[in-house]
Amino acid sequence: MNENSKCNLCELAETANPQSICLKGRGETDAPLLILLDAPGMVEDRRRRSFVSEGAEFLDFLMSKMSIPRSAYYLDYILKCYPKPCKAFGRKAPRQAMIEACSTYLIATLQLLKPKAIVLMGTTACEMAMGNEKVGQFEGASWTSRDPIFREFVPSVWITYSPAYGIQDPAEAVGIYRTLYHAAITAGLHPKWDSKPSFNYGT
């Protein structure tokens, strides 16, 4: 699951946890829908595997409620390493430098997938696309990205909260679902409600 075991493009390569790794995306390379999360969380970092946290499980649950199989969407991160141990991550300038450094991997992913639609989930993802980390200003709609990396592949991107936030505040889960639903339609998929999957919110 390691994207690049020798990556040293930014300060995240020198975090307090020497065991942190640069994690890969997950999915089929012909998936028409690309979903980008902020970064791996503590669970992914400790297990050294992508998308194994409760938030990632919740995202898969939302997609299954739309009857969309995993093969139809590709998951990846804006930042490839768990950022929290790095104190500089809390400051905007160093964080933007980290985003720019990791864009090397993002560009490669975009060139490989050539997605029909892109969903950005979370504050870091929103900051990259719109230059503003306040997701609430953009959530639930498609926007022309300020970052040319995305504009080269799609005319606009969909922005919403992170799946982990949807678990913390279930009231936002409806908006997250709605955004994913519209993005799936944009990607040429045909989402439809499936009443079978269930999610227990960690209980």
PDB file of C-alpha atoms in Angstrom:
ATOM      1  CA  MET A   1       0.000   0.000   0.000  1.00  0.00           C
ATOM      2  CA  ASN A   2       3.044   2.274  -0.130  1.00  0.00           C
ATOM      3  CA  GLU A   3       2.984   4.876  -2.896  1.00  0.00           C
ATOM      4  CA  ASN A   4       6.660   5.745  -2.534  1.00  0.00           C
ATOM      5  CA  SER A   5       8.758   4.378   0.318  1.00  0.00           C
ATOM      6  CA  LYS A   6      11.490   6.935  -0.356  1.00  0.00           C
ATOM      7  CA  CYS A   7       9.301  10.018  -0.718  1.00  0.00           C
ATOM      8  CA  ASN A   8      10.920  13.142   0.753  1.00  0.00           C
ATOM      9  CA  LEU A   9       9.044  15.856  -1.121  1.00  0.00           C
ATOM     10  CA  CYS A  10       7.824  17.730   1.961  1.00  0.00           C
ATOM     11  CA  GLU A  11       7.972  18.006   5.741  1.00  0.00           C
ATOM     12  CA  LEU A  12       5.592  15.101   6.183  1.00  0.00           C
ATOM     13  CA  ALA A  13       8.521  12.826   5.359  1.00  0.00           C
ATOM     14  CA  GLU A  14      10.092  13.970   8.642  1.00  0.00           C
ATOM     15  CA  THR A  15       7.140  13.644  11.014  1.00  0.00           C
ATOM     16  CA  ALA A  16       7.353  12.423  14.581  1.00  0.00           C
ATOM     17  CA  ASN A  17       6.335   8.942  13.489  1.00  0.00           C
ATOM     18  CA  PRO A  18       9.196   7.357  11.514  1.00  0.00           C
ATOM     19  CA  GLN A  19       6.890   4.472  10.576  1.00  0.00           C
ATOM     20  CA  SER A  20       4.507   6.692   8.589  1.00  0.00           C
ATOM     21  CA  ILE A  21       4.285   5.815   4.929  1.00  0.00           C
ATOM     22  CA  CYS A  22       3.093   7.436   1.732  1.00  0.00           C
ATOM     23  CA  LEU A  23      -0.208   5.612   1.106  1.00  0.00           C
ATOM     24  CA  LYS A  24      -1.654   4.672  -2.278  1.00  0.00           C
ATOM     25  CA  GLY A  25      -5.135   5.174  -3.608  1.00  0.00           C
ATOM     26  CA  ARG A  26      -7.679   2.380  -3.987  1.00  0.00           C
ATOM     27  CA  GLY A  27      -9.778   1.350  -6.959  1.00  0.00           C
ATOM     28  CA  GLU A  28      -9.886   0.418 -10.604  1.00  0.00           C
ATOM     29  CA  THR A  29      -7.995   2.584 -13.083  1.00  0.00           C
ATOM     30  CA  ASP A  30     -11.012   2.841 -15.375  1.00  0.00           C
ATOM     31  CA  ALA A  31     -13.312   4.172 -12.640  1.00  0.00           C
ATOM     32  CA  PRO A  32     -15.213   7.230 -13.932  1.00  0.00           C
ATOM     33  CA  LEU A  33     -15.582   8.825 -10.471  1.00  0.00           C
ATOM     34  CA  LEU A  34     -12.610  10.038  -8.420  1.00  0.00           C
ATOM     35  CA  ILE A  35     -13.142  10.789  -4.729  1.00  0.00           C
ATOM     36  CA  LEU A  36     -10.343  12.640  -2.951  1.00  0.00           C
ATOM     37  CA  LEU A  37     -10.066  12.771   0.836  1.00  0.00           C
ATOM     38  CA  ASP A  38      -7.782  15.083   2.800  1.00  0.00           C
ATOM     39  CA  ALA A  39      -5.189  12.590   4.045  1.00  0.00           C
ATOM     40  CA  PRO A  40      -4.819   9.233   5.778  1.00  0.00           C
ATOM     41  CA  GLY A  41      -5.990   9.234   9.385  1.00  0.00           C
ATOM     42  CA  MET A  42      -4.381   7.787  12.473  1.00  0.00           C
ATOM     43  CA  VAL A  43      -5.935   4.368  11.834  1.00  0.00           C
ATOM     44  CA  GLU A  44      -4.561   4.154   8.297  1.00  0.00           C
ATOM     45  CA  ASP A  45      -1.185   5.389   9.476  1.00  0.00           C
ATOM     46  CA  ARG A  46      -0.909   2.807  12.239  1.00  0.00           C
ATOM     47  CA  ARG A  47      -2.176  -0.045  10.096  1.00  0.00           C
ATOM     48  CA  ARG A  48      -0.133   1.140   7.107  1.00  0.00           C
ATOM     49  CA  ARG A  49      -3.126   0.597   4.830  1.00  0.00           C
ATOM     50  CA  SER A  50      -5.324   3.005   2.886  1.00  0.00           C
ATOM     51  CA  PHE A  51      -9.011   3.579   3.664  1.00  0.00           C
ATOM     52  CA  VAL A  52      -9.465   1.271   6.650  1.00  0.00           C
ATOM     53  CA  SER A  53     -10.876   3.826   9.112  1.00  0.00           C
ATOM     54  CA  GLU A  54     -14.504   4.175  10.163  1.00  0.00           C
ATOM     55  CA  GLY A  55     -14.787   7.254   7.937  1.00  0.00           C
ATOM     56  CA  ALA A  56     -13.705   5.267   4.879  1.00  0.00           C
ATOM     57  CA  GLU A  57     -16.173   2.521   5.784  1.00  0.00           C
ATOM     58  CA  PHE A  58     -18.913   5.143   6.039  1.00  0.00           C
ATOM     59  CA  LEU A  59     -18.013   6.464   2.581  1.00  0.00           C
ATOM     60  CA  ASP A  60     -18.243   2.958   1.121  1.00  0.00           C
ATOM     61  CA  PHE A  61     -21.586   2.566   2.891  1.00  0.00           C
ATOM     62  CA  LEU A  62     -22.953   5.744   1.278  1.00  0.00           C
ATOM     63  CA  MET A  63     -21.838   4.546  -2.144  1.00  0.00           C
ATOM     64  CA  SER A  64     -23.423   1.143  -1.563  1.00  0.00           C
ATOM     65  CA  LYS A  65     -26.706   2.888  -0.660  1.00  0.00           C
ATOM     66  CA  MET A  66     -26.598   4.296  -4.209  1.00  0.00           C
ATOM     67  CA  SER A  67     -26.001   0.811  -5.636  1.00  0.00           C
ATOM     68  CA  ILE A  68     -22.608   1.958  -6.907  1.00  0.00           C
ATOM     69  CA  PRO A  69     -19.928  -0.766  -6.759  1.00  0.00           C
ATOM     70  CA  ARG A  70     -16.380  -0.085  -5.627  1.00  0.00           C
ATOM     71  CA  SER A  71     -15.161  -0.680  -9.162  1.00  0.00           C
ATOM     72  CA  ALA A  72     -16.968   2.495 -10.274  1.00  0.00           C
ATOM     73  CA  TYR A  73     -15.085   4.904  -8.015  1.00  0.00           C
ATOM     74  CA  TYR A  74     -11.441   5.463  -7.138  1.00  0.00           C
ATOM     75  CA  LEU A  75     -10.390   6.738  -3.712  1.00  0.00           C
ATOM     76  CA  ASP A  76      -7.238   8.733  -3.113  1.00  0.00           C
ATOM     77  CA  TYR A  77      -5.734  11.343  -0.812  1.00  0.00           C
ATOM     78  CA  ILE A  78      -4.704  14.964  -1.364  1.00  0.00           C
ATOM     79  CA  LEU A  79      -1.885  14.394   1.152  1.00  0.00           C
ATOM     80  CA  LYS A  80      -0.398  10.924   1.041  1.00  0.00           C
ATOM     81  CA  CYS A  81       0.891  10.828   4.642  1.00  0.00           C
ATOM     82  CA  TYR A  82      -0.830  11.258   7.988  1.00  0.00           C
ATOM     83  CA  PRO A  83      -0.192  14.975   8.662  1.00  0.00           C
ATOM     84  CA  LYS A  84      -1.096  15.515  12.320  1.00  0.00           C
ATOM     85  CA  PRO A  85       2.326  14.645  13.862  1.00  0.00           C
ATOM     86  CA  CYS A  86       3.861  17.432  11.763  1.00  0.00           C
ATOM     87  CA  LYS A  87       3.427  20.719  13.675  1.00  0.00           C
ATOM     88  CA  ALA A  88       3.916  22.756  10.516  1.00  0.00           C
ATOM     89  CA  PHE A  89       0.700  21.314   9.089  1.00  0.00           C
ATOM     90  CA  GLY A  90      -1.289  23.728  11.244  1.00  0.00           C
ATOM     91  CA  ARG A  91       0.167  26.736   9.403  1.00  0.00           C
ATOM     92  CA  LYS A  92      -1.216  27.661   6.007  1.00  0.00           C
ATOM     93  CA  ALA A  93       2.028  28.281   4.105  1.00  0.00           C
ATOM     94  CA  PRO A  94       3.712  24.958   5.058  1.00  0.00           C
ATOM     95  CA  ARG A  95       0.422  23.123   4.492  1.00  0.00           C
ATOM     96  CA  GLN A  96       0.103  24.551   0.992  1.00  0.00           C
ATOM     97  CA  ALA A  97       3.688  23.492   0.308  1.00  0.00           C
ATOM     98  CA  MET A  98       2.733  19.959   1.362  1.00  0.00           C
ATOM     99  CA  ILE A  99      -0.315  20.036  -0.907  1.00  0.00           C
ATOM    100  CA  GLU A 100       1.809  21.202  -3.822  1.00  0.00           C
ATOM    101  CA  ALA A 101       4.408  18.510  -3.168  1.00  0.00           C
ATOM    102  CA  CYS A 102       1.783  15.745  -3.085  1.00  0.00           C
ATOM    103  CA  SER A 103       0.196  17.090  -6.278  1.00  0.00           C
ATOM    104  CA  THR A 104       2.919  15.167  -8.105  1.00  0.00           C
ATOM    105  CA  TYR A 105       1.079  11.979  -7.206  1.00  0.00           C
ATOM    106  CA  LEU A 106      -2.334  13.520  -7.857  1.00  0.00           C
ATOM    107  CA  ILE A 107      -1.403  14.543 -11.387  1.00  0.00           C
ATOM    108  CA  ALA A 108      -0.231  11.005 -12.114  1.00  0.00           C
ATOM    109  CA  THR A 109      -3.531   9.633 -10.788  1.00  0.00           C
ATOM    110  CA  LEU A 110      -5.580  12.045 -12.878  1.00  0.00           C
ATOM    111  CA  GLN A 111      -3.610  11.228 -16.012  1.00  0.00           C
ATOM    112  CA  LEU A 112      -4.131   7.526 -15.399  1.00  0.00           C
ATOM    113  CA  LEU A 113      -7.847   7.655 -14.570  1.00  0.00           C
ATOM    114  CA  LYS A 114      -9.082  10.574 -16.694  1.00  0.00           C
ATOM    115  CA  PRO A 115     -12.173  10.761 -14.461  1.00  0.00           C
ATOM    116  CA  LYS A 116     -15.510  12.134 -15.586  1.00  0.00           C
ATOM    117  CA  ALA A 117     -16.242  13.636 -12.168  1.00  0.00           C
ATOM    118  CA  ILE A 118     -14.245  14.507  -9.042  1.00  0.00           C
ATOM    119  CA  VAL A 119     -15.460  14.841  -5.463  1.00  0.00           C
ATOM    120  CA  LEU A 120     -13.288  16.633  -2.897  1.00  0.00           C
ATOM    121  CA  MET A 121     -14.050  15.691   0.710  1.00  0.00           C
ATOM    122  CA  GLY A 122     -12.672  17.707   3.612  1.00  0.00           C
ATOM    123  CA  THR A 123     -10.902  20.942   4.461  1.00  0.00           C
ATOM    124  CA  THR A 124      -7.515  20.231   2.871  1.00  0.00           C
ATOM    125  CA  ALA A 125      -9.133  19.044  -0.348  1.00  0.00           C
ATOM    126  CA  CYS A 126     -11.323  22.150  -0.401  1.00  0.00           C
ATOM    127  CA  GLU A 127      -8.324  24.384   0.261  1.00  0.00           C
ATOM    128  CA  MET A 128      -6.451  22.901  -2.679  1.00  0.00           C
ATOM    129  CA  ALA A 129      -9.305  23.378  -5.126  1.00  0.00           C
ATOM    130  CA  MET A 130     -10.771  26.673  -3.925  1.00  0.00           C
ATOM    131  CA  GLY A 131      -7.995  28.331  -1.924  1.00  0.00           C
ATOM    132  CA  ASN A 132     -10.289  28.277   1.108  1.00  0.00           C
ATOM    133  CA  GLU A 133     -10.678  25.525   3.675  1.00  0.00           C
ATOM    134  CA  LYS A 134     -14.233  26.520   4.699  1.00  0.00           C
ATOM    135  CA  VAL A 135     -16.094  23.586   3.190  1.00  0.00           C
ATOM    136  CA  GLY A 136     -19.471  25.008   4.198  1.00  0.00           C
ATOM    137  CA  GLN A 137     -19.120  27.793   1.622  1.00  0.00           C
ATOM    138  CA  PHE A 138     -18.915  25.278  -1.222  1.00  0.00           C
ATOM    139  CA  GLU A 139     -20.581  22.106   0.054  1.00  0.00           C
ATOM    140  CA  GLY A 140     -23.260  20.475  -2.018  1.00  0.00           C
ATOM    141  CA  ALA A 141     -22.488  22.059  -5.392  1.00  0.00           C
ATOM    142  CA  SER A 142     -20.025  21.846  -8.235  1.00  0.00           C
ATOM    143  CA  TRP A 143     -17.465  24.607  -8.631  1.00  0.00           C
ATOM    144  CA  THR A 144     -14.811  25.618 -11.111  1.00  0.00           C
ATOM    145  CA  SER A 145     -11.567  24.842  -9.326  1.00  0.00           C
ATOM    146  CA  ARG A 146      -9.010  27.592  -8.804  1.00  0.00           C
ATOM    147  CA  ASP A 147      -6.329  24.944  -9.183  1.00  0.00           C
ATOM    148  CA  PRO A 148      -5.571  24.228 -12.877  1.00  0.00           C
ATOM    149  CA  ILE A 149      -4.680  20.626 -12.040  1.00  0.00           C
ATOM    150  CA  PHE A 150      -8.385  19.793 -11.835  1.00  0.00           C
ATOM    151  CA  ARG A 151      -9.544  22.065 -14.667  1.00  0.00           C
ATOM    152  CA  GLU A 152      -7.380  20.148 -17.104  1.00  0.00           C
ATOM    153  CA  PHE A 153      -9.559  17.081 -16.592  1.00  0.00           C
ATOM    154  CA  VAL A 154     -13.046  18.227 -15.510  1.00  0.00           C
ATOM    155  CA  PRO A 155     -14.876  21.568 -15.891  1.00  0.00           C
ATOM    156  CA  SER A 156     -15.870  21.607 -12.219  1.00  0.00           C
ATOM    157  CA  VAL A 157     -15.443  19.660  -8.991  1.00  0.00           C
ATOM    158  CA  TRP A 158     -17.906  18.676  -6.268  1.00  0.00           C
ATOM    159  CA  ILE A 159     -17.062  19.656  -2.696  1.00  0.00           C
ATOM    160  CA  THR A 160     -18.373  18.275   0.560  1.00  0.00           C
ATOM    161  CA  TYR A 161     -17.369  17.422   4.121  1.00  0.00           C
ATOM    162  CA  SER A 162     -15.143  14.489   4.975  1.00  0.00           C
ATOM    163  CA  PRO A 163     -16.862  11.162   5.677  1.00  0.00           C
ATOM    164  CA  ALA A 164     -15.431  11.250   9.215  1.00  0.00           C
ATOM    165  CA  TYR A 165     -17.276  14.539   9.778  1.00  0.00           C
ATOM    166  CA  GLY A 166     -20.455  12.870   8.577  1.00  0.00           C
ATOM    167  CA  ILE A 167     -20.089  10.361  11.398  1.00  0.00           C
ATOM    168  CA  GLN A 168     -19.365  13.063  13.980  1.00  0.00           C
ATOM    169  CA  ASP A 169     -22.357  15.107  12.843  1.00  0.00           C
ATOM    170  CA  PRO A 170     -24.980  12.791  11.284  1.00  0.00           C
ATOM    171  CA  ALA A 171     -27.030  15.850  10.265  1.00  0.00           C
ATOM    172  CA  GLU A 172     -24.385  16.539   7.607  1.00  0.00           C
ATOM    173  CA  ALA A 173     -24.534  12.982   6.260  1.00  0.00           C
ATOM    174  CA  VAL A 174     -27.542  13.861   4.093  1.00  0.00           C
ATOM    175  CA  GLY A 175     -25.606  16.654   2.375  1.00  0.00           C
ATOM    176  CA  ILE A 176     -22.603  14.404   1.849  1.00  0.00           C
ATOM    177  CA  TYR A 177     -24.828  11.737   0.317  1.00  0.00           C
ATOM    178  CA  ARG A 178     -26.527  14.289  -1.935  1.00  0.00           C
ATOM    179  CA  THR A 179     -23.185  15.603  -3.205  1.00  0.00           C
ATOM    180  CA  LEU A 180     -21.880  12.112  -3.929  1.00  0.00           C
ATOM    181  CA  TYR A 181     -25.155  11.286  -5.666  1.00  0.00           C
ATOM    182  CA  HIS A 182     -24.961  14.241  -8.054  1.00  0.00           C
ATOM    183  CA  ALA A 183     -21.282  13.613  -8.727  1.00  0.00           C
ATOM    184  CA  ALA A 184     -22.085  10.003  -9.580  1.00  0.00           C
ATOM    185  CA  ILE A 185     -24.659  11.194 -12.108  1.00  0.00           C
ATOM    186  CA  THR A 186     -22.069  13.567 -13.593  1.00  0.00           C
ATOM    187  CA  ALA A 187     -19.694  10.621 -13.900  1.00  0.00           C
ATOM    188  CA  GLY A 188     -22.244   8.768 -16.009  1.00  0.00           C
ATOM    189  CA  LEU A 189     -23.206   6.347 -13.280  1.00  0.00           C
ATOM    190  CA  HIS A 190     -26.824   5.572 -12.448  1.00  0.00           C
ATOM    191  CA  PRO A 191     -27.253   5.768  -8.680  1.00  0.00           C
ATOM    192  CA  LYS A 192     -30.396   4.335  -7.176  1.00  0.00           C
ATOM    193  CA  TRP A 193     -31.417   3.817  -3.569  1.00  0.00           C
ATOM    194  CA  ASP A 194     -30.598   0.446  -2.036  1.00  0.00           C
ATOM    195  CA  SER A 195     -32.268  -0.177   1.311  1.00  0.00           C
ATOM    196  CA  LYS A 196     -30.184  -3.245   2.196  1.00  0.00           C
ATOM    197  CA  PRO A 197     -26.797  -1.874   3.388  1.00  0.00           C
ATOM    198  CA  SER A 198     -26.692  -0.610   6.990  1.00  0.00           C
ATOM    199  CA  PHE A 199     -24.123   1.279   9.042  1.00  0.00           C
ATOM    200  CA  ASN A 200     -24.007   1.312  12.830  1.00  0.00           C
ATOM    201  CA  TYR A 201     -22.005   4.549  13.375  1.00  0.00           C
ATOM    202  CA  GLY A 202     -19.510   2.658  15.496  1.00  0.00           C
ATOM    203  CA  THR A 203     -22.039   1.308  17.984  1.00  0.00           C
TER     204      THR A 203
END
